[in-house]
Tab-separated table of N, CA and C in Angstrom:
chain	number	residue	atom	x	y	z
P	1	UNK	N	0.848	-1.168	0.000
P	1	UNK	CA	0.000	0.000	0.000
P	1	UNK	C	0.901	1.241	0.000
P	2	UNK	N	0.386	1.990	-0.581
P	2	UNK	CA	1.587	3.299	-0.982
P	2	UNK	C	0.770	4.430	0.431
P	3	UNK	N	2.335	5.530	0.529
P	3	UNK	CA	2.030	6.065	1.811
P	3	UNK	C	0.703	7.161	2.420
P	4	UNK	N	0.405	7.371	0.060
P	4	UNK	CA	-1.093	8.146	0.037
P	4	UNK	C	-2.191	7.372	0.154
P	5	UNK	N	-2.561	6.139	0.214
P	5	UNK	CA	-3.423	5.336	0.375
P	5	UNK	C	-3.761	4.926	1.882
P	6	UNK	N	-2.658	4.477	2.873
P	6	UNK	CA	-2.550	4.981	4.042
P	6	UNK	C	-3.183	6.116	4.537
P	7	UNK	N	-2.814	7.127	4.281
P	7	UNK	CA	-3.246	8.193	4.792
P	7	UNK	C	-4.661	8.690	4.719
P	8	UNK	N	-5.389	7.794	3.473
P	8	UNK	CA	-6.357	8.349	3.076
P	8	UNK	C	-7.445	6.773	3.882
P	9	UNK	N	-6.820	5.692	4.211
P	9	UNK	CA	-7.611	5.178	4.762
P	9	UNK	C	-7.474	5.222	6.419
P	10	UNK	N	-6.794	6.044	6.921
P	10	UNK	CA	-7.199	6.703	7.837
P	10	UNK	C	-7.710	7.919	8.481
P	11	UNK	N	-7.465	8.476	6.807
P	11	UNK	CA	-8.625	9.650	7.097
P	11	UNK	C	-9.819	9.229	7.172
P	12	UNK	N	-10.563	8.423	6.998
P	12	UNK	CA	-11.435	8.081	6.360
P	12	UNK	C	-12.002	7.360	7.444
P	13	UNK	N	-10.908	6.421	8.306
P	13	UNK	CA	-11.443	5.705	9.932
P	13	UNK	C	-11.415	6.980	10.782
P	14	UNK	N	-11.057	7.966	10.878
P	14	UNK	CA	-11.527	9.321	11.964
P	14	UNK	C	-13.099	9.774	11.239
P	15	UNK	N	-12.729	9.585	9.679
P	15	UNK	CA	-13.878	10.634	9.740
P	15	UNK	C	-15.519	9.524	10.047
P	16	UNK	N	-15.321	8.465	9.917
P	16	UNK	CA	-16.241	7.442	10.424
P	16	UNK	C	-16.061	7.090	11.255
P	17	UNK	N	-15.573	7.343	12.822
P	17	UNK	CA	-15.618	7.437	14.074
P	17	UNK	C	-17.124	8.063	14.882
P	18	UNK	N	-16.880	8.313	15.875
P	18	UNK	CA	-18.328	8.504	16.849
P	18	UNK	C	-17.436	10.290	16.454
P	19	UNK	N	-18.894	10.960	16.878
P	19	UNK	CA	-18.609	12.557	16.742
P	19	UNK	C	-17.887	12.830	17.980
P	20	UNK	N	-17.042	13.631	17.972
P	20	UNK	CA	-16.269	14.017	19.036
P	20	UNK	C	-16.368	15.055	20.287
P	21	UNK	N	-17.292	16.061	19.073
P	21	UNK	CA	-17.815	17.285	19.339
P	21	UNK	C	-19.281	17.738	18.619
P	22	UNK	N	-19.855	18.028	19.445
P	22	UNK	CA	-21.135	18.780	18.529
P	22	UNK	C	-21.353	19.546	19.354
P	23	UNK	N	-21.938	20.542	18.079
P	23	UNK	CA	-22.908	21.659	18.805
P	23	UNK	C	-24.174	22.277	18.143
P	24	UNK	N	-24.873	22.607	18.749
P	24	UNK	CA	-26.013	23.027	17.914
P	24	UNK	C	-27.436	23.353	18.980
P	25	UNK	N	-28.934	23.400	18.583
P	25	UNK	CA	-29.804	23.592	19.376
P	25	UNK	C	-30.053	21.970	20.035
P	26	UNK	N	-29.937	21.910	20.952
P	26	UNK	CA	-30.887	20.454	21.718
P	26	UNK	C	-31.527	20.850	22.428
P	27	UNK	N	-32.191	19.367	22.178
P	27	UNK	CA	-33.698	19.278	22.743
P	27	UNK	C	-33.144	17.898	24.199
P	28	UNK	N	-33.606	19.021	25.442
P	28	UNK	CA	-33.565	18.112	27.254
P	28	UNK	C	-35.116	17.017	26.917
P	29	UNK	N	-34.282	15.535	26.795
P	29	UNK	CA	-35.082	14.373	26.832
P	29	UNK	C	-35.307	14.396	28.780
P	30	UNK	N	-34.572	14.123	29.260
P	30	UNK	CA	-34.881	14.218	31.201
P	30	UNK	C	-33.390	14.918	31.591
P	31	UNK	N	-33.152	14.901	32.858
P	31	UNK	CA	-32.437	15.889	33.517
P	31	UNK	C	-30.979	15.384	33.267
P	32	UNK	N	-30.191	14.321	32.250
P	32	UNK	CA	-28.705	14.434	31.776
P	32	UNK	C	-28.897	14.022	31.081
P	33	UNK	N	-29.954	14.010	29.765
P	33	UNK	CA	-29.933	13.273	28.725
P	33	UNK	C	-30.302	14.742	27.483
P	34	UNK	N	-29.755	14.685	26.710
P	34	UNK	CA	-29.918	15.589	25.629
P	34	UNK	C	-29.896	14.956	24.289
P	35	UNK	N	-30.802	15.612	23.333
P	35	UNK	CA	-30.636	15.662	22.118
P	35	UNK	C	-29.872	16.495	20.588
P	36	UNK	N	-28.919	16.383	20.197
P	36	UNK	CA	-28.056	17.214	19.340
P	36	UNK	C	-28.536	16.556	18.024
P	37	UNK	N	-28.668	17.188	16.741
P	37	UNK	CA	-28.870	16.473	15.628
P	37	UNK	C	-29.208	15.180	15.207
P	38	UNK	N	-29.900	14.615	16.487
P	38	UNK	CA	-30.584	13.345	16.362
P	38	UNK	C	-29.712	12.538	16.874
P	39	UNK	N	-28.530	13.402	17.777
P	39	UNK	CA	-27.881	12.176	18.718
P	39	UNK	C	-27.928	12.564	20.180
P	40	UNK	N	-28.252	11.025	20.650
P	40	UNK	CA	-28.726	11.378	22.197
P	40	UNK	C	-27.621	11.413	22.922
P	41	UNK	N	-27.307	12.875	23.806
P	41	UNK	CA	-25.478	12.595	24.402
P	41	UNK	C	-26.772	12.953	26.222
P	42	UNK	N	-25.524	11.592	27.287
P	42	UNK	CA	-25.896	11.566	28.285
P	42	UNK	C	-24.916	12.328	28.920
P	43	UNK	N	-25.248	13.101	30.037
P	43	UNK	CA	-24.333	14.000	30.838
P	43	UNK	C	-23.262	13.097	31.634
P	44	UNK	N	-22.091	13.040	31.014
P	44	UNK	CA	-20.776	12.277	32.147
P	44	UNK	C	-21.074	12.619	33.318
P	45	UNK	N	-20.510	11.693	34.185
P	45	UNK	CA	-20.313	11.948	35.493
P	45	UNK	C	-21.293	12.101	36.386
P	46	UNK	N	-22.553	12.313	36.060
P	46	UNK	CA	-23.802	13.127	36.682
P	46	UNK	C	-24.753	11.402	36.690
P	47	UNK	N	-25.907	11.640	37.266
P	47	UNK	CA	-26.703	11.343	37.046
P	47	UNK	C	-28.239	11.627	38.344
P	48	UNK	N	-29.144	12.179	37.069
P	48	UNK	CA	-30.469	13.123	37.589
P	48	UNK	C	-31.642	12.271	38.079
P	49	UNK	N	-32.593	12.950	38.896
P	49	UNK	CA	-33.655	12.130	39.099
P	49	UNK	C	-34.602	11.747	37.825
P	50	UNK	N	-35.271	10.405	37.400
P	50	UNK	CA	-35.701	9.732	36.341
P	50	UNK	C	-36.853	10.884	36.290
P	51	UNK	N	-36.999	10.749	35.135
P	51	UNK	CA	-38.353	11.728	34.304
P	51	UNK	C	-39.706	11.391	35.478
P	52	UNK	N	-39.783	9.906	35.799
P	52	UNK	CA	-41.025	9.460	36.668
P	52	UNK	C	-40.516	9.315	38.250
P	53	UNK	N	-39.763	9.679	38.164
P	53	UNK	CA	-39.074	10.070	39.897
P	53	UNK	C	-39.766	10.658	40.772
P	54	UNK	N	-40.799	10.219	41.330
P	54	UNK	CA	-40.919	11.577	42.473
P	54	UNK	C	-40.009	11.588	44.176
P	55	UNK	N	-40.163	12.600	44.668
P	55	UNK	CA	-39.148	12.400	45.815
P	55	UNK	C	-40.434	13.145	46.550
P	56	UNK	N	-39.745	13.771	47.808
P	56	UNK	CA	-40.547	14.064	48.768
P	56	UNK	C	-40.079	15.174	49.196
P	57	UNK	N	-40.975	16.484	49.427
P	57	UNK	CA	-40.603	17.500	49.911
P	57	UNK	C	-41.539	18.203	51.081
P	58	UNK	N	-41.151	18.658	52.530
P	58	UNK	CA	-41.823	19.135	53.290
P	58	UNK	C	-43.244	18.247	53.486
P	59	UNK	N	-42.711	16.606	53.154
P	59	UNK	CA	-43.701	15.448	53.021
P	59	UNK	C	-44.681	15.682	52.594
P	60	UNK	N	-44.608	16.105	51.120
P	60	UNK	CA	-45.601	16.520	50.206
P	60	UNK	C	-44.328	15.874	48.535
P	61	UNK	N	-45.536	15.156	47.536
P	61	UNK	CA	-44.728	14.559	46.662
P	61	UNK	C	-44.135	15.423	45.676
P	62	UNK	N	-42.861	15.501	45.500
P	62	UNK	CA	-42.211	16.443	44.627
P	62	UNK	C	-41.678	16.046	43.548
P	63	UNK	N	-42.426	16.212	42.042
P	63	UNK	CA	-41.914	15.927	40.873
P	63	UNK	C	-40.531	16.649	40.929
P	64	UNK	N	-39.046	15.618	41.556
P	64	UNK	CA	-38.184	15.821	40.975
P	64	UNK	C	-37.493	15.460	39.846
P	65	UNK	N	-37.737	14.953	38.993
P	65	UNK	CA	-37.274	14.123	38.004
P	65	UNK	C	-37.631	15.455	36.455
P	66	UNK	N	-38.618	15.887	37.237
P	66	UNK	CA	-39.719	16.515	36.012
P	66	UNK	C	-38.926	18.052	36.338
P	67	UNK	N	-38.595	18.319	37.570
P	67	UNK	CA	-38.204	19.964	37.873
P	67	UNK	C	-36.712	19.607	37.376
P	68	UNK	N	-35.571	18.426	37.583
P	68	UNK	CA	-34.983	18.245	37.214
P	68	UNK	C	-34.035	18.896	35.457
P	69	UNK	N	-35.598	17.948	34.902
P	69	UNK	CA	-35.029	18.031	32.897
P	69	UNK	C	-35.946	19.632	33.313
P	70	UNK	N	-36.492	20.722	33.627
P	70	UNK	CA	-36.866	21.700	33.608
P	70	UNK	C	-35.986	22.538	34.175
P	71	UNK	N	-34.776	22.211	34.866
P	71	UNK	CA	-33.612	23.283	35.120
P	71	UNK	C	-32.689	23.193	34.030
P	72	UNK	N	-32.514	22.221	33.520
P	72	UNK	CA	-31.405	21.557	32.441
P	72	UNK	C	-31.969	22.233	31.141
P	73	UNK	N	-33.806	22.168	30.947
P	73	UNK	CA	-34.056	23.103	29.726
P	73	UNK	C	-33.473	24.616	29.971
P	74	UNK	N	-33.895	25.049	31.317
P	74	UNK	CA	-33.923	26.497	32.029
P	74	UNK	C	-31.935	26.674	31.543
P	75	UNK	N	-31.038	26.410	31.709
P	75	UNK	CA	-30.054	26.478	31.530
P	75	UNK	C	-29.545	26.357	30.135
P	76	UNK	N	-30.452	25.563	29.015
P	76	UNK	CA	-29.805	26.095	27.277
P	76	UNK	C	-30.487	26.665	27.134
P	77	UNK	N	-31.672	27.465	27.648
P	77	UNK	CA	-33.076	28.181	26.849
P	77	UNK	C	-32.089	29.346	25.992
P	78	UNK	N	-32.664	28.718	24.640
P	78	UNK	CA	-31.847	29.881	23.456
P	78	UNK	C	-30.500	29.718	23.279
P	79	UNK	N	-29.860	29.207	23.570
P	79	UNK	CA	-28.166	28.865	23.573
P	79	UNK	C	-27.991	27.476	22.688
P	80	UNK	N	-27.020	28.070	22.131
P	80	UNK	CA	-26.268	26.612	20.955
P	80	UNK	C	-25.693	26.171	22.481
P	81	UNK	N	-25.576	24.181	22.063
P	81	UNK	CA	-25.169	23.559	23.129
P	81	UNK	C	-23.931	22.797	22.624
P	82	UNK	N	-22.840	22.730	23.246
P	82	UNK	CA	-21.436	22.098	22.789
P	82	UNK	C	-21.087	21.016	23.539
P	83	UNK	N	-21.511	19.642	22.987
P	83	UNK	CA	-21.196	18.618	23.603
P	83	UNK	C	-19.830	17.641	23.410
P	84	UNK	N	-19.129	17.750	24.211
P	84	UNK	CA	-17.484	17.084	23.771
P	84	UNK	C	-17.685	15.397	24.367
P	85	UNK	N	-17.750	14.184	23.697
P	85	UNK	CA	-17.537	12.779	23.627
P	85	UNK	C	-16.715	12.527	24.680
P	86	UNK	N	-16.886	11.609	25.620
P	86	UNK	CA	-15.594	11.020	26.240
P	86	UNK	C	-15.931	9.194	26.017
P	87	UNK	N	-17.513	8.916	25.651
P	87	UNK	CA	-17.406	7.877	25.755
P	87	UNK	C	-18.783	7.345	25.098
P	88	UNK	N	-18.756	5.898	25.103
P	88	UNK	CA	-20.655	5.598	24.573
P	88	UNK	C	-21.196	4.202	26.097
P	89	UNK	N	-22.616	4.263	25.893
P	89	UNK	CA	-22.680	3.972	27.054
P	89	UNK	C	-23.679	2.782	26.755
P	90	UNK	N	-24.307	1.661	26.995
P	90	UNK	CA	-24.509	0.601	26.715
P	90	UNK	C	-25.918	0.638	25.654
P	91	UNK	N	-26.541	1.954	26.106
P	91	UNK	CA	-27.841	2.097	25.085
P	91	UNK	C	-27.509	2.952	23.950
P	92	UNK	N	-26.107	3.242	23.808
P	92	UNK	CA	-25.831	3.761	22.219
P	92	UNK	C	-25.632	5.026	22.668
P	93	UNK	N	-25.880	5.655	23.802
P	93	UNK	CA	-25.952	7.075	23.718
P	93	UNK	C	-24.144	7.732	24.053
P	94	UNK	N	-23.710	8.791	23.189
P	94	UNK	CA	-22.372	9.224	23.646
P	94	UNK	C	-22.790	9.971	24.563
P	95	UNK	N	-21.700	9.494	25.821
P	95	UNK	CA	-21.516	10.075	27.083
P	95	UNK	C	-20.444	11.380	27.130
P	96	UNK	N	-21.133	12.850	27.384
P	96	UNK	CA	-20.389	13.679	26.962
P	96	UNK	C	-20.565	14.568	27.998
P	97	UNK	N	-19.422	15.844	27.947
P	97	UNK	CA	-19.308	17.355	28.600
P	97	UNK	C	-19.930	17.774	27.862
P	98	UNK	N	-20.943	18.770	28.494
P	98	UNK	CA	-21.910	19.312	27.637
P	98	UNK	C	-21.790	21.043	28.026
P	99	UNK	N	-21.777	22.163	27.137
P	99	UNK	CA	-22.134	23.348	28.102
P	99	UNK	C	-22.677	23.754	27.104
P	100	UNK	N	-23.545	25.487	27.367
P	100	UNK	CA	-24.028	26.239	26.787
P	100	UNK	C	-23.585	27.780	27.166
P	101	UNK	N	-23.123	28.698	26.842
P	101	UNK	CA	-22.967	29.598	27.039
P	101	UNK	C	-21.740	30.111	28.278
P	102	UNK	N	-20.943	29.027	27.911
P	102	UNK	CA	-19.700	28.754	28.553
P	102	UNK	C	-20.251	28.393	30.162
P	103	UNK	N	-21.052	28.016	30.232
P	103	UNK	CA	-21.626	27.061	31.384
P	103	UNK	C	-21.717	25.476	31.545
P	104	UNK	N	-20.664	24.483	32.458
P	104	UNK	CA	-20.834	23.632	32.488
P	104	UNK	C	-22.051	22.697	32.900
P	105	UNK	N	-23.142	22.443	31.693
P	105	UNK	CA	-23.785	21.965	32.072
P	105	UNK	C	-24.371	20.919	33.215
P	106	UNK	N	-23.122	19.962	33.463
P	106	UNK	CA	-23.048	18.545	33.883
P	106	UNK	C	-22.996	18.944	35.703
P	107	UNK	N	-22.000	20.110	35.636
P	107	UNK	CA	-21.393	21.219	36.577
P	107	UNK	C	-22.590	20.966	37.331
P	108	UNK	N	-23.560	22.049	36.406
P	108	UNK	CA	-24.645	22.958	37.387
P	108	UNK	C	-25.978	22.664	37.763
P	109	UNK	N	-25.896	20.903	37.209
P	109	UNK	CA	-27.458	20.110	37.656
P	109	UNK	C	-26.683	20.237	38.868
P	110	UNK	N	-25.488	19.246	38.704
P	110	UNK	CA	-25.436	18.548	40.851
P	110	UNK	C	-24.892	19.511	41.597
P	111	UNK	N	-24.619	20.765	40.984
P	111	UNK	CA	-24.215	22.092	41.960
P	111	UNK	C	-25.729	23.009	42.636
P	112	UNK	N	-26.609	22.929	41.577
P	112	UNK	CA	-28.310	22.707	41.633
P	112	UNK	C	-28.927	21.853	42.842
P	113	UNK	N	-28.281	21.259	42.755
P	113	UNK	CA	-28.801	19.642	43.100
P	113	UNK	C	-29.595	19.243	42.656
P	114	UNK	N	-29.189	19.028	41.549
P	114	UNK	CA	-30.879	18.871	40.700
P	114	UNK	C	-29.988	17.330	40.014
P	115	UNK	N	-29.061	17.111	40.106
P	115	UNK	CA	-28.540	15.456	39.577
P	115	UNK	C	-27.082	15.442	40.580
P	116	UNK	N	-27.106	14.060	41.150
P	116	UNK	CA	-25.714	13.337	41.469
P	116	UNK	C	-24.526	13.546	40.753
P	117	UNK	N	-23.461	13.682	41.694
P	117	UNK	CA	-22.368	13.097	41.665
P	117	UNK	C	-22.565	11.947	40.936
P	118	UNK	N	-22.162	11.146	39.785
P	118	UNK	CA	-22.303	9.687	39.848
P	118	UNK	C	-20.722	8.838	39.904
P	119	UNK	N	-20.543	8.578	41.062
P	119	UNK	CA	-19.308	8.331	41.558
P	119	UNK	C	-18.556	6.894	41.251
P	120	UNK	N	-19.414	6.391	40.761
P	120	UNK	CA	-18.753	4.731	40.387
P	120	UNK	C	-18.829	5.239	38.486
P	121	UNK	N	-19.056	6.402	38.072
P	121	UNK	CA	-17.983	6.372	36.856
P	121	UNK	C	-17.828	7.628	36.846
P	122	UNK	N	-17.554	8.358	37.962
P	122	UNK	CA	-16.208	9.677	37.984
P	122	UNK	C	-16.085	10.531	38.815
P	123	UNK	N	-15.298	10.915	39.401
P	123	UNK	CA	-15.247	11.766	40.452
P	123	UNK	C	-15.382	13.419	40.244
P	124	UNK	N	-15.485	13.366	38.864
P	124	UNK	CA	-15.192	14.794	38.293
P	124	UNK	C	-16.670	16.160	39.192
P	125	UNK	N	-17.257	15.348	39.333
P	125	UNK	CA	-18.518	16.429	39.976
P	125	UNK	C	-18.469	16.386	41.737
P	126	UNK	N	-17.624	15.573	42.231
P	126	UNK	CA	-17.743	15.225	43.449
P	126	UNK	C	-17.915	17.002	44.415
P	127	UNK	N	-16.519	17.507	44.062
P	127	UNK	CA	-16.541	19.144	44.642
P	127	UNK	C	-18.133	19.593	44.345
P	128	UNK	N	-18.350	19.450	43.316
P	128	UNK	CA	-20.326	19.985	42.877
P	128	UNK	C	-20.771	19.770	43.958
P	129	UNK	N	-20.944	18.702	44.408
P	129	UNK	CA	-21.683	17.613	44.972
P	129	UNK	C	-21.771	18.298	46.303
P	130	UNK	N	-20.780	18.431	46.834
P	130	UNK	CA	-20.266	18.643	48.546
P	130	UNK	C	-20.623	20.134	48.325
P	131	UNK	N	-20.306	21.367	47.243
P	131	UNK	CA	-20.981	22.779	47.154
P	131	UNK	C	-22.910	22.620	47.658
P	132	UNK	N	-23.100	21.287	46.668
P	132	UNK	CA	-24.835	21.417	46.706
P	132	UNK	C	-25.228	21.369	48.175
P	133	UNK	N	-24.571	20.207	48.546
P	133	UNK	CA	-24.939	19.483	50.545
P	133	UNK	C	-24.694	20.643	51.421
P	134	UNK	N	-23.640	21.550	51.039
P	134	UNK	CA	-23.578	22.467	52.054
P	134	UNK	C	-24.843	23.718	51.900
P	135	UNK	N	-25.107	23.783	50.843
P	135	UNK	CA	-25.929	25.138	50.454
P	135	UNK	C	-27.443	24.486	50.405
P	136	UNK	N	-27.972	23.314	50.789
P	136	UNK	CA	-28.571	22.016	51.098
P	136	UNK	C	-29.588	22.459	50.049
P	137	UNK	N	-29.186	22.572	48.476
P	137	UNK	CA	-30.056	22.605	47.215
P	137	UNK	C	-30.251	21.208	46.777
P	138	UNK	N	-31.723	21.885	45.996
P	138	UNK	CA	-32.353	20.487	45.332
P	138	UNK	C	-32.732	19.365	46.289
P	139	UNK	N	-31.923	18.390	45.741
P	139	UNK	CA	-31.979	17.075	46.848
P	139	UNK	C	-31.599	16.986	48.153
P	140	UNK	N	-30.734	17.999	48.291
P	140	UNK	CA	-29.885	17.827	49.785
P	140	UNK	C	-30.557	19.223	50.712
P	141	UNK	N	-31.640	19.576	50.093
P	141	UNK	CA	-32.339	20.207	51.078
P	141	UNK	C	-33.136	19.444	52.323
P	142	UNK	N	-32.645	20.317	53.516
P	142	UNK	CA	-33.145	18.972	54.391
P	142	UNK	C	-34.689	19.238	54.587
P	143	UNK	N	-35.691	20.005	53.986
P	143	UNK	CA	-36.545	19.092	54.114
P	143	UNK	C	-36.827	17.810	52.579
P	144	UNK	N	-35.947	17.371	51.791
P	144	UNK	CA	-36.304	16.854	50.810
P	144	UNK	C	-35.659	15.284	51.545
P	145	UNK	N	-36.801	14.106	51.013
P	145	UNK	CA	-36.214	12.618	51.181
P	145	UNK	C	-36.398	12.644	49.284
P	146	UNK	N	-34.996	12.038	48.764
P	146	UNK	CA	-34.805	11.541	47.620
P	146	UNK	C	-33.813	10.545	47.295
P	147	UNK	N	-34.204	9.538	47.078
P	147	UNK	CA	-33.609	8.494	46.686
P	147	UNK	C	-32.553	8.629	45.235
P	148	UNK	N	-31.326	8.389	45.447
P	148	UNK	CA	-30.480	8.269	44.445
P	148	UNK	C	-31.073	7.784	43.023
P	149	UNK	N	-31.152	8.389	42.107
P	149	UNK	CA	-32.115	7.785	40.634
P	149	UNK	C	-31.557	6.082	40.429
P	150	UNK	N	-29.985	5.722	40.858
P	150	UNK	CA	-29.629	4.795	40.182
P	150	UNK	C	-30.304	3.676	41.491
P	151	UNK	N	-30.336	3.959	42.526
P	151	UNK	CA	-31.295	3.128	44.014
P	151	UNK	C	-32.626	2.911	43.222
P	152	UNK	N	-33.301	4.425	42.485
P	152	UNK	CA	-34.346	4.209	42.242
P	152	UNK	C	-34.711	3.155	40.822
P	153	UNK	N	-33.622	3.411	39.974
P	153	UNK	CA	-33.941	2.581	39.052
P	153	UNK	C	-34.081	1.119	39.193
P	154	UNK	N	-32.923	0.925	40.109
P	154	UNK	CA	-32.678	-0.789	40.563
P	154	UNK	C	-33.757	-1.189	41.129
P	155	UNK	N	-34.335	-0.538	42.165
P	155	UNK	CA	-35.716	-1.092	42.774
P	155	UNK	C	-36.660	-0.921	41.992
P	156	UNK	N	-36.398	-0.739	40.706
P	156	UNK	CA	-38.013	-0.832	39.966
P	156	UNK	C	-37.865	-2.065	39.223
P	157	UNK	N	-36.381	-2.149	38.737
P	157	UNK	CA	-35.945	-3.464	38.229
P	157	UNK	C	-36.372	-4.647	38.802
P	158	UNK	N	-36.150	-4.802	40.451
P	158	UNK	CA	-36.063	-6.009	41.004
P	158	UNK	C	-37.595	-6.189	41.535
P	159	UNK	N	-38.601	-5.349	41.119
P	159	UNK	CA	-40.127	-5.310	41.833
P	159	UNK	C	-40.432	-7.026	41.161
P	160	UNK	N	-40.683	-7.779	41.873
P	160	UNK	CA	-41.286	-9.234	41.002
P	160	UNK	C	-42.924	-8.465	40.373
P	161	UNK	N	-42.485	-9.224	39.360
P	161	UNK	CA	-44.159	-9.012	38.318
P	161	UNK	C	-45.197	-9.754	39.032
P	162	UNK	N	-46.226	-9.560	38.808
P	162	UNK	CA	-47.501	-10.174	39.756
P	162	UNK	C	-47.534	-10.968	37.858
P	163	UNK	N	-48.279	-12.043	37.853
P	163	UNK	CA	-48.816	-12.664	36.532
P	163	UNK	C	-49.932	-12.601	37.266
P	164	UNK	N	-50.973	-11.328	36.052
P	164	UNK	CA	-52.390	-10.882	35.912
P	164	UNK	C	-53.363	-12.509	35.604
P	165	UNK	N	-52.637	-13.171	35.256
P	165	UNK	CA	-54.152	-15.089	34.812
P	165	UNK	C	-53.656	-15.936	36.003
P	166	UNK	N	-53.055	-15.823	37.469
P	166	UNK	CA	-52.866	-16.147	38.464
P	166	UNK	C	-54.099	-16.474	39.363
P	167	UNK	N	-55.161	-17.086	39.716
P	167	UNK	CA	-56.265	-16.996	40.609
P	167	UNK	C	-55.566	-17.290	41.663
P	168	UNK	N	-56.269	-16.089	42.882
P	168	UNK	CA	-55.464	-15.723	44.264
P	168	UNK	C	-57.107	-16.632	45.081
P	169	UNK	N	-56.637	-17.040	46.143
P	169	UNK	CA	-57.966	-17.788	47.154
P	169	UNK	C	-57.426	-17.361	48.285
């Protein structure tokens, strides 16, 4: 293979690689999940209360999941969004740094407290994390009980199914 043929079949494996970078208008699917040109990038490091999450506030039920993806809209409203790749994540989606208006998106949910630290894949938000607990926002307000989204997801996982053609006596 000659050294221009080379070159051109590795131009060619970058340029058919995962995107590295995008930017453009997206559309907030729930509180670290975004949409860019029809690709879904999940917020690294973070992770927010589920779209059907509710938590508990002043023991009254508090759509956090829903106020959640509604701070995350509140934060690109009108702003091109620049999402940088670090990784892809088992449902296809690239796991990325995301900001808008030179604001770290990923930053300012769990500085919000409006999404976790997610600490078993990165420490990068942890400082966020310990800013939110002290200033006791979002979740770490003490009158709020909220269950970690990834606690919450697992226990919906492991609920046993009832089988509905079962006759109970």
């Amino acid at each position: 293979m000659t050294w221009y043929a080379i070159r051109l079949v590795l131009l060619l494996a970058l340029l058919s690689g995962p995107v590295l970078a995008q930017t453009g208008a997206a559309t907030v699917l729930d509180g670290d999940t975004l949409k860019i040109a029809g690709v879904n990038y999940r917020l690294h490091g973070i992770d927010a209360p589920e779209k059907a999450q509710r938590c508990q506030r002043d023991g009254l039920d508090w759509l956090c999941g829903q106020e959640a993806a509604g701070h995350l809209r509140d934060l690109i409203r009108g702003r091109a969004v620049t999402c940088a790749a670090r990784d892809r994540d088992r449902y296809g989606r690239v796991v990325a740094v995301c900001s808008a208006g030179g604001t770290d998106l990923n930053r300012a949910m769990v500085r919000a407290g409006l999404a976790w630290a997610y600490l078993a894949y990165s420490r990068d938000y942890e400082s966020a994390e310990w800013e939110a607990q002290l200033l006791g926002n979002g979740v770490w307000s003490p009158s709020v009980q909220a269950e970690p989204a990834w606690d919450w997801r697992r226990a919906r996982r492991t609920k046993p199914v009832q089988d509905p053609g079962r006759i109970r006596g």
